[in-house]
């Protein structure tokens, strides 16, 4: 019973290519996230969607475009890949309620290691 | 600006000894605080969180953390370390006074090495 799954696990590609990473959660959460972990293991949020609506868009190049076809899916498409895009990308989900309290624990996928050659 | 600091890149401890992984935070309002663990080539696993209430929070795998508002700290502790606890540990904060975006800010991570 995988809670947050990502595909592919590994992605090796050439500079200039376009690639996508898929994420699915079966936790019934209303919010999904993309994080980037660089070579120094530093984690930084990239995007967040709540009920298919973009709510966080950090300073990320326009080459990165998230797409949320439904609440359970958040895909990440990257155009014109660059060497600096090499990293591990993590998807996460949580339930962010807008009335009253929120447990707000984020559950992470296993990560996608992207290597740009 | 909101931030989280983990002052130690690495913590070394002998198996069976108590361990502490340090975390301090800076937020504008009252924080939600989290600890996650990342095993090699794996995703992040949730360990515990502080929302409100008791300052001592108990979590998974025998870990606990103590929220100290005056020192703005949330140190992770375990009374007796196991070799299998060796991993990368992240502290994270969410400022609950911000809009309800769920955005987490992570510390830089602390590698815990438990030696037999």
XYZ file of C-alpha atoms in Angstrom:
233
model
C 0.000 0.000 0.000
C 2.195 2.795 -1.291
C 0.981 6.127 0.093
C 2.930 8.496 -2.168
C 4.489 7.028 -5.286
C 6.715 8.558 -7.927
C 7.812 7.406 -11.345
C 10.418 6.964 -12.515
C 12.793 6.297 -9.647
C 15.817 7.122 -11.775
C 15.975 9.381 -14.810
C 19.119 9.896 -16.866
C 18.885 12.228 -19.822
C 20.801 14.617 -22.027
C 20.908 18.385 -21.703
C 18.169 20.089 -23.658
C 15.672 17.241 -23.395
C 12.176 17.530 -21.944
C 11.147 15.069 -19.240
C 8.289 14.447 -16.809
C 8.079 12.969 -13.335
C 4.775 11.621 -12.103
C 3.436 11.566 -8.577
C 0.367 9.909 -7.138
C -0.987 9.765 -3.601
C -3.682 7.456 -2.277
C -4.057 9.156 1.105
C -7.016 11.300 0.095
C -5.029 14.466 0.813
C -5.989 17.786 -0.729
C -2.493 19.246 -1.097
C 0.566 18.037 -2.961
C 4.106 19.371 -3.184
C 7.309 19.117 -5.145
C 10.659 19.497 -3.359
C 14.153 19.510 -4.774
C 17.078 17.984 -2.874
C 20.431 19.132 -4.175
C 23.790 17.384 -4.030
C 24.373 18.748 -0.516
C 21.100 17.168 0.612
C 19.448 20.551 1.062
C 15.666 20.372 0.616
C 13.682 23.223 -0.851
C 10.060 23.474 -1.846
C 9.299 24.172 -5.481
C 5.527 24.007 -5.888
C 2.364 23.208 -4.025
C -1.140 22.497 -5.263
C -4.264 22.538 -3.134
C -7.321 20.961 -4.757
C -5.663 21.308 -8.159
C -4.946 24.998 -7.556
C -1.371 26.300 -7.496
C -0.718 27.861 -4.081
C 3.055 27.868 -3.798
C 5.402 28.722 -6.624
C 8.862 29.392 -5.320
C 11.547 30.984 -7.438
C 11.730 28.200 -9.965
C 12.646 28.642 -13.651
C 9.752 28.680 -16.094
C 11.173 25.488 -17.572
C 9.551 23.697 -14.640
C 5.808 23.312 -14.974
C 3.681 21.359 -12.518
C 0.396 19.884 -13.625
C -2.336 18.532 -11.384
C -5.001 16.640 -13.332
C -6.792 15.754 -10.101
C -6.242 15.928 -6.346
C -4.390 12.613 -6.287
C -1.818 13.484 -8.941
C 0.843 16.139 -9.321
C 3.239 15.787 -12.217
C 6.371 17.791 -12.862
C 7.394 18.591 -16.409
C 10.822 20.023 -17.100
C 11.735 21.596 -20.432
C 15.196 22.118 -21.850
C 16.973 20.280 -19.066
C 20.211 21.766 -17.771
C 23.108 20.248 -15.855
C 22.044 22.150 -12.742
C 18.700 20.391 -12.735
C 20.429 17.212 -11.602
C 18.989 16.476 -8.178
C 16.562 14.258 -6.335
C 12.977 15.419 -6.657
C 10.511 14.503 -3.948
C 6.770 14.619 -4.120
C 4.770 14.969 -0.902
C 1.162 15.299 0.164
C -0.750 16.521 3.175
C -4.215 17.470 4.305
C -4.384 21.223 4.726
C -7.728 22.159 6.131
C -8.783 25.764 5.996
C -11.178 25.711 8.881
C -10.018 24.886 12.378
C -6.840 22.920 12.894
C -4.716 21.091 10.411
C -2.577 18.056 11.078
C -0.478 19.145 8.167
C 1.986 16.273 8.289
C 3.539 15.897 4.873
C 4.170 12.404 3.595
C 6.914 11.987 1.065
C 7.408 9.784 -1.932
C 10.596 7.764 -2.492
C 12.139 10.402 -4.744
C 13.244 10.581 -8.374
C 16.954 10.921 -8.987
C 17.404 13.033 -12.110
C 20.805 13.063 -13.780
C 21.381 15.438 -16.666
C 24.425 14.645 -18.808
C 12.369 35.521 7.663
C 11.505 32.014 8.673
C 14.433 29.674 9.113
C 15.579 26.473 10.695
C 19.122 25.698 11.744
C 20.726 22.381 12.485
C 24.133 23.406 13.806
C 25.793 20.004 13.465
C 26.518 18.451 10.085
C 27.216 15.123 11.767
C 26.616 13.543 15.142
C 28.526 10.458 16.187
C 27.343 8.280 19.034
C 28.049 4.779 20.288
C 25.282 2.223 20.218
C 23.364 2.171 23.477
C 24.251 5.748 24.348
C 21.719 8.576 24.326
C 21.642 10.779 21.280
C 20.638 14.374 20.623
C 20.259 16.058 17.251
C 19.898 19.810 17.613
C 17.467 22.152 15.892
C 16.684 25.820 16.392
C 14.046 27.810 14.554
C 13.023 31.351 13.766
C 9.449 32.162 12.775
C 7.186 35.164 13.095
C 4.365 33.349 14.841
C 3.884 30.114 16.712
C 5.486 27.221 14.902
C 4.541 23.796 13.781
C 7.775 21.761 14.121
C 8.636 18.467 12.501
C 11.385 15.888 12.399
C 11.944 13.658 9.397
C 14.508 10.917 8.764
C 16.013 9.967 5.437
C 17.698 6.601 5.053
C 20.184 6.203 2.175
C 18.490 6.319 -1.221
C 15.071 6.597 0.377
C 12.430 9.260 0.807
C 11.771 11.196 3.966
C 9.920 9.454 6.750
C 7.934 11.403 9.318
C 9.164 10.927 12.901
C 7.216 13.367 15.042
C 5.751 16.834 15.250
C 4.935 19.574 17.722
C 1.698 21.463 17.220
C 0.630 22.493 20.706
C 0.364 21.075 24.198
C 3.084 19.108 25.962
C 6.560 20.301 25.187
C 7.864 16.727 25.078
C 6.674 14.979 21.942
C 7.052 11.248 21.412
C 7.383 9.814 17.941
C 8.309 6.780 15.906
C 11.155 4.353 16.607
C 11.600 5.545 20.202
C 12.480 9.113 19.264
C 11.236 12.135 21.149
C 11.741 15.870 20.877
C 11.499 18.714 23.317
C 9.983 22.026 22.316
C 11.604 24.956 24.128
C 9.966 28.255 23.256
C 12.399 30.443 25.194
C 15.377 28.891 23.430
C 13.480 28.468 20.127
C 14.732 24.912 19.975
C 13.275 21.526 19.097
C 16.039 18.989 19.734
C 15.540 15.361 18.753
C 16.484 12.771 21.348
C 16.600 9.054 21.926
C 17.628 7.400 25.197
C 19.523 4.521 23.591
C 20.846 4.708 20.033
C 20.785 1.797 17.603
C 23.102 1.228 14.653
C 19.979 1.191 12.498
C 19.266 4.798 13.544
C 22.163 5.906 11.350
C 20.610 8.212 8.768
C 20.102 11.832 7.754
C 17.754 13.782 10.012
C 15.867 16.905 9.033
C 14.151 19.427 11.236
C 11.416 21.494 9.591
C 9.135 24.336 10.560
C 5.869 25.715 9.344
C 4.739 29.082 10.550
C 1.101 28.591 11.484
C 0.400 32.303 11.240
C 1.114 32.231 7.515
C -1.536 31.513 4.939
C -2.601 27.920 4.935
C -0.153 26.737 2.320
C 1.482 23.933 4.278
C 4.907 25.133 3.214
C 7.721 23.487 5.180
C 11.128 25.049 5.651
C 13.830 22.483 6.248
C 17.104 22.648 8.100
C 20.237 21.577 6.309
C 20.153 18.106 7.779
C 22.293 16.273 10.330
C 23.904 12.942 9.604
C 23.660 10.613 12.579
C 26.290 7.902 12.743
C 25.778 5.237 15.398
C 28.766 2.954 15.848
C 28.583 -0.540 17.333
